[in-house]
Amino acid sequence: AQAVKFGAEGIGLCRTEHMFFEATRIKAMREMIVAKTVEARKAALAKILPYQQGDFEAMYKELEGRPMTVRFLDPPLHEFLPTKEEDIVEIAKELDISVEELKDVIASLHEFNPMMGHRGCRLDVTYPEIAVMQTKAVIKAALNVQAKHPEWNMVPEIMIPLVGEVKELKYVKDVVVATADEELKAAGVEMPYKVGTMIEIPRAALTADEIAKEAEFFSFGTNDLTQTTFGFSRDDVEAEFVPQYLQERLLPYNPFATIDPGVAKLVEMGVKLGHEGNPDLVCGVCGEHGGDPDSIHTFNKIGLDYVSCSPYRVPVARLAAAQAALEEE
């Protein structure tokens, strides 16, 4: 609602995982994580579905027919589990399992570098039922809102994150398409929808021509693309050595605030190769760089179709986009 007031023309990145942390929802999420069978996992996901669908409906209503790109579950599953002993004891009781069992699950999900581990599309490859639930939530929400507002042109957009290999995208996309088509058929309604991906690891930019054959849009996740290109862990380096690098002028500016030229080259390559694979490909960027004026000027030169940023940065982003367009003229 706030973004629309500031003149946003849609939502470029709807992060679905933030919907799961509320008290009643996180319990179902934890049930899903500790489930030992597919059936138990599906039962837990069935509890999450109405929450997620309700959120999407509320957002679609605020958007009044404007587009919204929904990113599927992205973070590693350990983020939804407790770390403190007292919380582990309490949650084990809630989930009706022993403390040892819960500790075993937590230990099994431990990763040395979780941001480069079992997350993004890798979760949907391992647990396709997550993609099924999220697809149902998006399509059902869009159908309900479209039925109430026939004057709006609803076109749901589903974004599969962290793809680095076209076969990954195809695998998850097949699940999404089968589920979406089934929902639309059951409703007896024809509704167009789009499936695309986030380009946030270098291999995706380098093989964008292949990936674009299975994608209707690219959203460049430049926060993660910066981390994976530099080999920096943002959480670890921003306070540790980036200030000294800036002081010694080893970096001209913080690459997490303004797009680095090397990362921008990967984005440019991704756009160029992407259009070779799919001439109708729509390309945008999401993240903090999408609200940074200097980065927006760079993105305009590269030929991106849109930038997405936090609601309160929309006015600055619009102004920077307008200035970039005038410069180009």
mmCIF file of C-alpha atoms in Angstrom:
data_model
loop_
_atom_site.group_PDB
_atom_site.id
_atom_site.type_symbol
_atom_site.label_atom_id
_atom_site.label_comp_id
_atom_site.label_asym_id
_atom_site.label_seq_id
_atom_site.Cartn_x
_atom_site.Cartn_y
_atom_site.Cartn_z
ATOM 1 C CA ALA A 1 0.000 0.000 0.000
ATOM 2 C CA GLN A 2 2.818 2.400 0.887
ATOM 3 C CA ALA A 3 4.735 1.613 -2.318
ATOM 4 C CA VAL A 4 1.645 2.285 -4.439
ATOM 5 C CA LYS A 5 1.140 5.646 -2.674
ATOM 6 C CA PHE A 6 4.708 6.522 -3.657
ATOM 7 C CA GLY A 7 4.018 5.653 -7.298
ATOM 8 C CA ALA A 8 5.237 2.050 -7.579
ATOM 9 C CA GLU A 9 3.923 0.306 -10.697
ATOM 10 C CA GLY A 10 3.961 -3.148 -9.110
ATOM 11 C CA ILE A 11 5.887 -5.365 -6.689
ATOM 12 C CA GLY A 12 9.123 -6.729 -8.124
ATOM 13 C CA LEU A 13 9.961 -8.951 -5.161
ATOM 14 C CA CYS A 14 7.430 -10.449 -2.759
ATOM 15 C CA ARG A 15 9.502 -12.454 -0.263
ATOM 16 C CA THR A 16 7.275 -15.318 0.848
ATOM 17 C CA GLU A 17 9.409 -16.569 3.750
ATOM 18 C CA HIS A 18 8.626 -13.485 5.855
ATOM 19 C CA MET A 19 5.018 -14.693 5.991
ATOM 20 C CA PHE A 20 6.019 -17.784 7.991
ATOM 21 C CA PHE A 21 7.530 -16.298 11.152
ATOM 22 C CA GLU A 22 4.270 -15.335 12.906
ATOM 23 C CA ALA A 23 3.504 -17.602 15.909
ATOM 24 C CA THR A 24 0.731 -19.816 14.473
ATOM 25 C CA ARG A 25 2.426 -20.123 11.084
ATOM 26 C CA ILE A 26 5.906 -20.986 12.285
ATOM 27 C CA LYS A 27 4.545 -24.007 14.150
ATOM 28 C CA ALA A 28 3.205 -25.453 10.879
ATOM 29 C CA MET A 29 6.492 -24.582 9.188
ATOM 30 C CA ARG A 30 8.429 -26.431 11.883
ATOM 31 C CA GLU A 31 6.094 -29.417 11.562
ATOM 32 C CA MET A 32 6.952 -29.472 7.861
ATOM 33 C CA ILE A 33 10.706 -29.373 8.578
ATOM 34 C CA VAL A 34 10.686 -32.193 11.149
ATOM 35 C CA ALA A 35 8.305 -34.380 9.077
ATOM 36 C CA LYS A 36 9.757 -37.810 8.314
ATOM 37 C CA THR A 37 7.425 -38.684 5.436
ATOM 38 C CA VAL A 38 6.100 -36.876 2.367
ATOM 39 C CA GLU A 39 2.552 -37.326 3.710
ATOM 40 C CA ALA A 40 3.432 -35.638 7.022
ATOM 41 C CA ARG A 41 5.157 -32.822 5.134
ATOM 42 C CA LYS A 42 2.090 -32.308 2.927
ATOM 43 C CA ALA A 43 -0.173 -32.239 6.000
ATOM 44 C CA ALA A 44 1.932 -29.449 7.549
ATOM 45 C CA LEU A 45 2.027 -27.516 4.254
ATOM 46 C CA ALA A 46 -1.784 -27.769 4.044
ATOM 47 C CA LYS A 47 -1.918 -25.735 7.286
ATOM 48 C CA ILE A 48 0.344 -23.049 5.764
ATOM 49 C CA LEU A 49 -1.586 -22.785 2.464
ATOM 50 C CA PRO A 50 -4.555 -20.695 3.727
ATOM 51 C CA TYR A 51 -2.236 -18.214 5.468
ATOM 52 C CA GLN A 52 -0.132 -17.718 2.369
ATOM 53 C CA GLN A 53 -3.164 -17.510 0.079
ATOM 54 C CA GLY A 54 -4.767 -14.920 2.381
ATOM 55 C CA ASP A 55 -1.642 -12.760 2.312
ATOM 56 C CA PHE A 56 -1.460 -12.900 -1.489
ATOM 57 C CA GLU A 57 -5.138 -11.952 -1.788
ATOM 58 C CA ALA A 58 -4.616 -8.938 0.477
ATOM 59 C CA MET A 59 -1.596 -7.834 -1.574
ATOM 60 C CA TYR A 60 -3.374 -8.321 -4.915
ATOM 61 C CA LYS A 61 -6.241 -6.155 -3.609
ATOM 62 C CA GLU A 62 -3.830 -3.347 -2.685
ATOM 63 C CA LEU A 63 -2.191 -3.569 -6.121
ATOM 64 C CA GLU A 64 -5.508 -3.197 -7.997
ATOM 65 C CA GLY A 65 -4.369 -5.177 -11.023
ATOM 66 C CA ARG A 66 -0.715 -4.084 -10.973
ATOM 67 C CA PRO A 67 1.798 -6.934 -11.335
ATOM 68 C CA MET A 68 3.419 -8.749 -8.390
ATOM 69 C CA THR A 69 6.373 -11.099 -8.674
ATOM 70 C CA VAL A 70 6.201 -13.756 -5.967
ATOM 71 C CA ARG A 71 9.535 -15.316 -5.050
ATOM 72 C CA PHE A 72 9.288 -18.861 -3.773
ATOM 73 C CA LEU A 73 10.829 -19.918 -0.453
ATOM 74 C CA ASP A 74 14.479 -18.874 -0.456
ATOM 75 C CA PRO A 75 16.307 -19.153 2.918
ATOM 76 C CA PRO A 76 17.737 -22.372 4.352
ATOM 77 C CA LEU A 77 15.317 -24.264 6.609
ATOM 78 C CA HIS A 78 17.460 -23.945 9.751
ATOM 79 C CA GLU A 79 16.367 -20.283 9.967
ATOM 80 C CA PHE A 80 12.916 -21.461 11.048
ATOM 81 C CA LEU A 81 14.240 -23.613 13.920
ATOM 82 C CA PRO A 82 15.252 -22.551 17.453
ATOM 83 C CA THR A 83 18.851 -22.281 18.674
ATOM 84 C CA LYS A 84 18.497 -21.702 22.446
ATOM 85 C CA GLU A 85 18.148 -24.738 24.741
ATOM 86 C CA GLU A 86 14.971 -23.471 26.435
ATOM 87 C CA ASP A 87 13.346 -22.800 23.040
ATOM 88 C CA ILE A 88 14.329 -26.253 21.777
ATOM 89 C CA VAL A 89 12.699 -27.877 24.831
ATOM 90 C CA GLU A 90 9.521 -25.813 24.426
ATOM 91 C CA ILE A 91 9.216 -26.395 20.645
ATOM 92 C CA ALA A 92 9.916 -30.144 20.921
ATOM 93 C CA LYS A 93 6.957 -30.291 23.316
ATOM 94 C CA GLU A 94 4.805 -28.250 20.898
ATOM 95 C CA LEU A 95 5.695 -30.549 18.007
ATOM 96 C CA ASP A 96 5.170 -33.657 20.140
ATOM 97 C CA ILE A 97 8.675 -35.012 19.528
ATOM 98 C CA SER A 98 11.596 -35.598 21.889
ATOM 99 C CA VAL A 99 14.246 -32.938 22.481
ATOM 100 C CA GLU A 100 16.830 -35.350 21.035
ATOM 101 C CA GLU A 101 14.807 -35.747 17.825
ATOM 102 C CA LEU A 102 14.554 -31.980 17.367
ATOM 103 C CA LYS A 103 18.266 -31.563 18.102
ATOM 104 C CA ASP A 104 19.020 -34.219 15.479
ATOM 105 C CA VAL A 105 17.004 -32.278 12.875
ATOM 106 C CA ILE A 106 18.764 -29.015 13.809
ATOM 107 C CA ALA A 107 22.160 -30.749 13.566
ATOM 108 C CA SER A 108 21.272 -32.293 10.198
ATOM 109 C CA LEU A 109 20.373 -28.849 8.809
ATOM 110 C CA HIS A 110 23.559 -27.188 10.082
ATOM 111 C CA GLU A 111 25.653 -25.793 7.231
ATOM 112 C CA PHE A 112 29.072 -24.126 7.328
ATOM 113 C CA ASN A 113 27.960 -21.558 4.750
ATOM 114 C CA PRO A 114 24.132 -21.619 4.720
ATOM 115 C CA MET A 115 23.757 -18.819 2.187
ATOM 116 C CA MET A 116 25.508 -21.069 -0.335
ATOM 117 C CA GLY A 117 23.817 -24.254 0.807
ATOM 118 C CA HIS A 118 20.420 -25.940 0.781
ATOM 119 C CA ARG A 119 18.197 -22.984 -0.120
ATOM 120 C CA GLY A 120 16.327 -21.404 -3.016
ATOM 121 C CA CYS A 121 15.319 -23.714 -5.853
ATOM 122 C CA ARG A 122 17.341 -26.491 -4.172
ATOM 123 C CA LEU A 123 14.591 -26.712 -1.524
ATOM 124 C CA ASP A 124 11.948 -27.213 -4.242
ATOM 125 C CA VAL A 125 14.055 -29.868 -5.973
ATOM 126 C CA THR A 126 14.378 -31.763 -2.671
ATOM 127 C CA TYR A 127 10.819 -31.063 -1.505
ATOM 128 C CA PRO A 128 8.623 -30.398 -4.590
ATOM 129 C CA GLU A 129 5.576 -30.316 -2.319
ATOM 130 C CA ILE A 130 6.712 -26.855 -1.128
ATOM 131 C CA ALA A 131 6.500 -25.568 -4.726
ATOM 132 C CA VAL A 132 3.083 -27.222 -5.112
ATOM 133 C CA MET A 133 1.722 -25.479 -1.997
ATOM 134 C CA GLN A 134 3.118 -22.077 -2.974
ATOM 135 C CA THR A 135 1.822 -22.339 -6.545
ATOM 136 C CA LYS A 136 -1.651 -23.209 -5.252
ATOM 137 C CA ALA A 137 -1.562 -20.194 -2.917
ATOM 138 C CA VAL A 138 -0.606 -17.786 -5.738
ATOM 139 C CA ILE A 139 -3.103 -19.100 -8.297
ATOM 140 C CA LYS A 140 -6.038 -19.497 -5.858
ATOM 141 C CA ALA A 141 -5.448 -15.947 -4.545
ATOM 142 C CA ALA A 142 -5.315 -14.499 -8.065
ATOM 143 C CA LEU A 143 -8.493 -16.370 -9.078
ATOM 144 C CA ASN A 144 -10.399 -15.130 -6.014
ATOM 145 C CA VAL A 145 -9.350 -11.503 -6.527
ATOM 146 C CA GLN A 146 -9.986 -11.628 -10.288
ATOM 147 C CA ALA A 147 -13.503 -12.995 -9.663
ATOM 148 C CA LYS A 148 -14.283 -10.054 -7.367
ATOM 149 C CA HIS A 149 -12.637 -7.506 -9.694
ATOM 150 C CA PRO A 150 -13.224 -8.466 -13.341
ATOM 151 C CA GLU A 151 -11.964 -5.022 -14.385
ATOM 152 C CA TRP A 152 -8.422 -5.947 -13.278
ATOM 153 C CA ASN A 153 -6.101 -7.957 -15.512
ATOM 154 C CA MET A 154 -4.527 -10.497 -13.176
ATOM 155 C CA VAL A 155 -1.339 -12.172 -14.435
ATOM 156 C CA PRO A 156 0.403 -14.007 -11.551
ATOM 157 C CA GLU A 157 4.226 -14.039 -11.727
ATOM 158 C CA ILE A 158 6.163 -16.814 -9.993
ATOM 159 C CA MET A 159 9.900 -16.407 -9.444
ATOM 160 C CA ILE A 160 12.113 -19.434 -8.737
ATOM 161 C CA PRO A 161 15.226 -18.296 -6.818
ATOM 162 C CA LEU A 162 18.910 -19.216 -6.932
ATOM 163 C CA VAL A 163 18.921 -21.092 -10.231
ATOM 164 C CA GLY A 164 22.373 -21.812 -11.667
ATOM 165 C CA GLU A 165 21.572 -24.601 -14.133
ATOM 166 C CA VAL A 166 18.697 -24.617 -16.638
ATOM 167 C CA LYS A 167 17.755 -28.183 -15.634
ATOM 168 C CA GLU A 168 17.081 -26.958 -12.074
ATOM 169 C CA LEU A 169 14.705 -24.319 -13.391
ATOM 170 C CA LYS A 170 12.984 -26.796 -15.734
ATOM 171 C CA TYR A 171 12.537 -29.299 -12.881
ATOM 172 C CA VAL A 172 10.824 -26.811 -10.563
ATOM 173 C CA LYS A 173 8.969 -25.041 -13.401
ATOM 174 C CA ASP A 174 7.385 -28.358 -14.461
ATOM 175 C CA VAL A 175 5.981 -28.741 -10.924
ATOM 176 C CA VAL A 176 4.695 -25.149 -10.956
ATOM 177 C CA VAL A 177 3.067 -25.422 -14.390
ATOM 178 C CA ALA A 178 1.393 -28.779 -13.645
ATOM 179 C CA THR A 179 -0.019 -27.407 -10.361
ATOM 180 C CA ALA A 180 -1.133 -24.053 -11.815
ATOM 181 C CA ASP A 181 -2.809 -25.688 -14.826
ATOM 182 C CA GLU A 182 -4.616 -28.127 -12.544
ATOM 183 C CA GLU A 183 -5.950 -25.279 -10.364
ATOM 184 C CA LEU A 184 -7.095 -23.263 -13.392
ATOM 185 C CA LYS A 185 -8.760 -26.307 -14.940
ATOM 186 C CA ALA A 186 -10.581 -27.089 -11.671
ATOM 187 C CA ALA A 187 -11.802 -23.475 -11.530
ATOM 188 C CA GLY A 188 -12.829 -23.579 -15.207
ATOM 189 C CA VAL A 189 -11.009 -20.297 -15.771
ATOM 190 C CA GLU A 190 -8.351 -19.243 -18.259
ATOM 191 C CA MET A 191 -5.730 -17.002 -16.701
ATOM 192 C CA PRO A 192 -2.267 -16.243 -18.058
ATOM 193 C CA TYR A 193 0.643 -16.593 -15.629
ATOM 194 C CA LYS A 194 4.415 -16.229 -15.872
ATOM 195 C CA VAL A 195 7.288 -18.286 -14.488
ATOM 196 C CA GLY A 196 10.740 -16.731 -14.256
ATOM 197 C CA THR A 197 13.862 -16.851 -12.163
ATOM 198 C CA MET A 198 16.345 -14.853 -10.125
ATOM 199 C CA ILE A 199 19.836 -14.456 -11.537
ATOM 200 C CA GLU A 200 21.971 -14.232 -8.412
ATOM 201 C CA ILE A 201 24.937 -16.529 -8.970
ATOM 202 C CA PRO A 202 27.554 -16.010 -11.712
ATOM 203 C CA ARG A 203 26.842 -19.305 -13.489
ATOM 204 C CA ALA A 204 23.278 -18.168 -14.143
ATOM 205 C CA ALA A 205 24.520 -14.976 -15.854
ATOM 206 C CA LEU A 206 27.103 -16.953 -17.857
ATOM 207 C CA THR A 207 24.496 -19.453 -19.097
ATOM 208 C CA ALA A 208 21.596 -16.992 -19.347
ATOM 209 C CA ASP A 209 20.886 -17.898 -22.991
ATOM 210 C CA GLU A 210 20.048 -21.470 -21.913
ATOM 211 C CA ILE A 211 18.148 -20.435 -18.776
ATOM 212 C CA ALA A 212 16.061 -17.891 -20.739
ATOM 213 C CA LYS A 213 14.569 -20.686 -22.833
ATOM 214 C CA GLU A 214 12.703 -21.796 -19.690
ATOM 215 C CA ALA A 215 12.029 -18.315 -18.240
ATOM 216 C CA GLU A 216 9.618 -15.529 -19.109
ATOM 217 C CA PHE A 217 11.481 -13.019 -16.968
ATOM 218 C CA PHE A 218 14.783 -12.519 -15.158
ATOM 219 C CA SER A 219 15.094 -10.672 -11.876
ATOM 220 C CA PHE A 220 18.717 -9.955 -11.017
ATOM 221 C CA GLY A 221 19.222 -10.442 -7.279
ATOM 222 C CA THR A 222 22.241 -8.166 -7.109
ATOM 223 C CA ASN A 223 22.750 -8.490 -3.323
ATOM 224 C CA ASP A 224 23.549 -12.204 -3.666
ATOM 225 C CA LEU A 225 25.191 -11.717 -7.063
ATOM 226 C CA THR A 226 27.614 -9.276 -5.395
ATOM 227 C CA GLN A 227 28.360 -11.779 -2.611
ATOM 228 C CA THR A 228 28.969 -14.667 -4.993
ATOM 229 C CA THR A 229 30.997 -12.592 -7.476
ATOM 230 C CA PHE A 230 33.307 -11.111 -4.852
ATOM 231 C CA GLY A 231 33.356 -14.193 -2.639
ATOM 232 C CA PHE A 232 32.317 -11.869 0.212
ATOM 233 C CA SER A 233 29.820 -12.900 2.863
ATOM 234 C CA ARG A 234 27.931 -9.660 3.325
ATOM 235 C CA ASP A 235 27.020 -10.321 6.957
ATOM 236 C CA ASP A 236 30.672 -10.966 7.810
ATOM 237 C CA VAL A 237 32.540 -8.324 5.801
ATOM 238 C CA GLU A 238 30.486 -5.131 5.905
ATOM 239 C CA ALA A 239 31.604 -4.314 9.444
ATOM 240 C CA GLU A 240 34.890 -6.254 9.368
ATOM 241 C CA PHE A 241 37.035 -5.116 6.459
ATOM 242 C CA VAL A 242 34.929 -3.153 3.953
ATOM 243 C CA PRO A 243 35.421 0.112 5.965
ATOM 244 C CA GLN A 244 39.211 -0.348 5.759
ATOM 245 C CA TYR A 245 39.005 -1.152 2.033
ATOM 246 C CA LEU A 246 37.094 2.089 1.559
ATOM 247 C CA GLN A 247 39.572 4.044 3.695
ATOM 248 C CA GLU A 248 42.552 2.662 1.744
ATOM 249 C CA ARG A 249 40.630 3.212 -1.525
ATOM 250 C CA LEU A 250 40.916 -0.448 -2.463
ATOM 251 C CA LEU A 251 37.197 -0.141 -3.231
ATOM 252 C CA PRO A 252 35.707 3.153 -4.500
ATOM 253 C CA TYR A 253 32.457 2.518 -2.576
ATOM 254 C CA ASN A 254 30.594 -0.213 -0.703
ATOM 255 C CA PRO A 255 29.593 -2.710 -3.442
ATOM 256 C CA PHE A 256 26.495 -3.679 -1.452
ATOM 257 C CA ALA A 257 25.212 -0.083 -1.624
ATOM 258 C CA THR A 258 26.168 0.822 -5.223
ATOM 259 C CA ILE A 259 26.551 -1.769 -7.973
ATOM 260 C CA ASP A 260 30.168 -2.764 -8.655
ATOM 261 C CA PRO A 261 31.327 -2.503 -12.320
ATOM 262 C CA GLY A 262 32.334 -6.187 -12.338
ATOM 263 C CA VAL A 263 28.937 -7.294 -11.062
ATOM 264 C CA ALA A 264 27.276 -4.888 -13.533
ATOM 265 C CA LYS A 265 29.151 -6.663 -16.357
ATOM 266 C CA LEU A 266 27.591 -9.958 -15.271
ATOM 267 C CA VAL A 267 24.142 -8.327 -15.250
ATOM 268 C CA GLU A 268 24.790 -6.912 -18.725
ATOM 269 C CA MET A 269 25.923 -10.326 -19.950
ATOM 270 C CA GLY A 270 22.835 -11.916 -18.421
ATOM 271 C CA VAL A 271 20.545 -9.425 -20.191
ATOM 272 C CA LYS A 272 22.289 -9.835 -23.557
ATOM 273 C CA LEU A 273 22.460 -13.643 -23.463
ATOM 274 C CA GLY A 274 18.969 -13.835 -21.980
ATOM 275 C CA HIS A 275 17.484 -11.974 -24.929
ATOM 276 C CA GLU A 276 19.345 -14.298 -27.291
ATOM 277 C CA GLY A 277 17.609 -17.255 -25.632
ATOM 278 C CA ASN A 278 14.229 -15.491 -25.380
ATOM 279 C CA PRO A 279 13.689 -12.216 -27.304
ATOM 280 C CA ASP A 280 10.562 -11.443 -25.221
ATOM 281 C CA LEU A 281 12.393 -11.785 -21.892
ATOM 282 C CA VAL A 282 11.611 -9.077 -19.305
ATOM 283 C CA CYS A 283 14.605 -8.156 -17.123
ATOM 284 C CA GLY A 284 14.570 -6.322 -13.815
ATOM 285 C CA VAL A 285 16.623 -5.975 -10.664
ATOM 286 C CA CYS A 286 15.570 -6.341 -7.040
ATOM 287 C CA GLY A 287 17.321 -5.433 -3.841
ATOM 288 C CA GLU A 288 19.068 -2.427 -2.391
ATOM 289 C CA HIS A 289 20.800 -1.512 -5.636
ATOM 290 C CA GLY A 290 17.313 -1.031 -7.115
ATOM 291 C CA GLY A 291 16.856 2.048 -4.906
ATOM 292 C CA ASP A 292 20.355 3.515 -5.367
ATOM 293 C CA PRO A 293 20.506 6.415 -7.889
ATOM 294 C CA ASP A 294 24.027 5.607 -9.198
ATOM 295 C CA SER A 295 23.096 1.949 -9.683
ATOM 296 C CA ILE A 296 19.856 2.924 -11.465
ATOM 297 C CA HIS A 297 21.829 4.954 -14.021
ATOM 298 C CA THR A 298 24.002 1.884 -14.648
ATOM 299 C CA PHE A 299 20.965 -0.403 -14.966
ATOM 300 C CA ASN A 300 19.364 1.989 -17.460
ATOM 301 C CA LYS A 301 22.456 1.809 -19.694
ATOM 302 C CA ILE A 302 22.449 -1.989 -19.447
ATOM 303 C CA GLY A 303 18.820 -2.034 -20.628
ATOM 304 C CA LEU A 304 16.881 -3.350 -17.647
ATOM 305 C CA ASP A 305 13.089 -2.951 -17.834
ATOM 306 C CA TYR A 306 12.471 -2.111 -14.182
ATOM 307 C CA VAL A 307 14.043 -1.699 -10.754
ATOM 308 C CA SER A 308 12.513 -2.927 -7.506
ATOM 309 C CA CYS A 309 13.369 -1.572 -4.073
ATOM 310 C CA SER A 310 11.907 -1.101 -0.595
ATOM 311 C CA PRO A 311 8.706 1.022 -0.488
ATOM 312 C CA TYR A 312 10.328 4.072 1.091
ATOM 313 C CA ARG A 313 13.010 4.258 -1.612
ATOM 314 C CA VAL A 314 10.454 4.335 -4.442
ATOM 315 C CA PRO A 315 10.402 8.180 -4.771
ATOM 316 C CA VAL A 316 14.213 8.329 -5.052
ATOM 317 C CA ALA A 317 14.231 5.403 -7.503
ATOM 318 C CA ARG A 318 11.580 7.051 -9.696
ATOM 319 C CA LEU A 319 13.502 10.323 -9.749
ATOM 320 C CA ALA A 320 16.776 8.555 -10.616
ATOM 321 C CA ALA A 321 15.025 6.515 -13.346
ATOM 322 C CA ALA A 322 13.570 9.710 -14.835
ATOM 323 C CA GLN A 323 16.977 11.440 -14.800
ATOM 324 C CA ALA A 324 18.597 8.382 -16.422
ATOM 325 C CA ALA A 325 15.949 8.388 -19.167
ATOM 326 C CA LEU A 326 16.493 12.109 -19.819
ATOM 327 C CA GLU A 327 20.258 11.615 -19.977
ATOM 328 C CA GLU A 328 19.751 8.876 -22.545
ATOM 329 C CA GLU A 329 17.602 11.187 -24.693
#
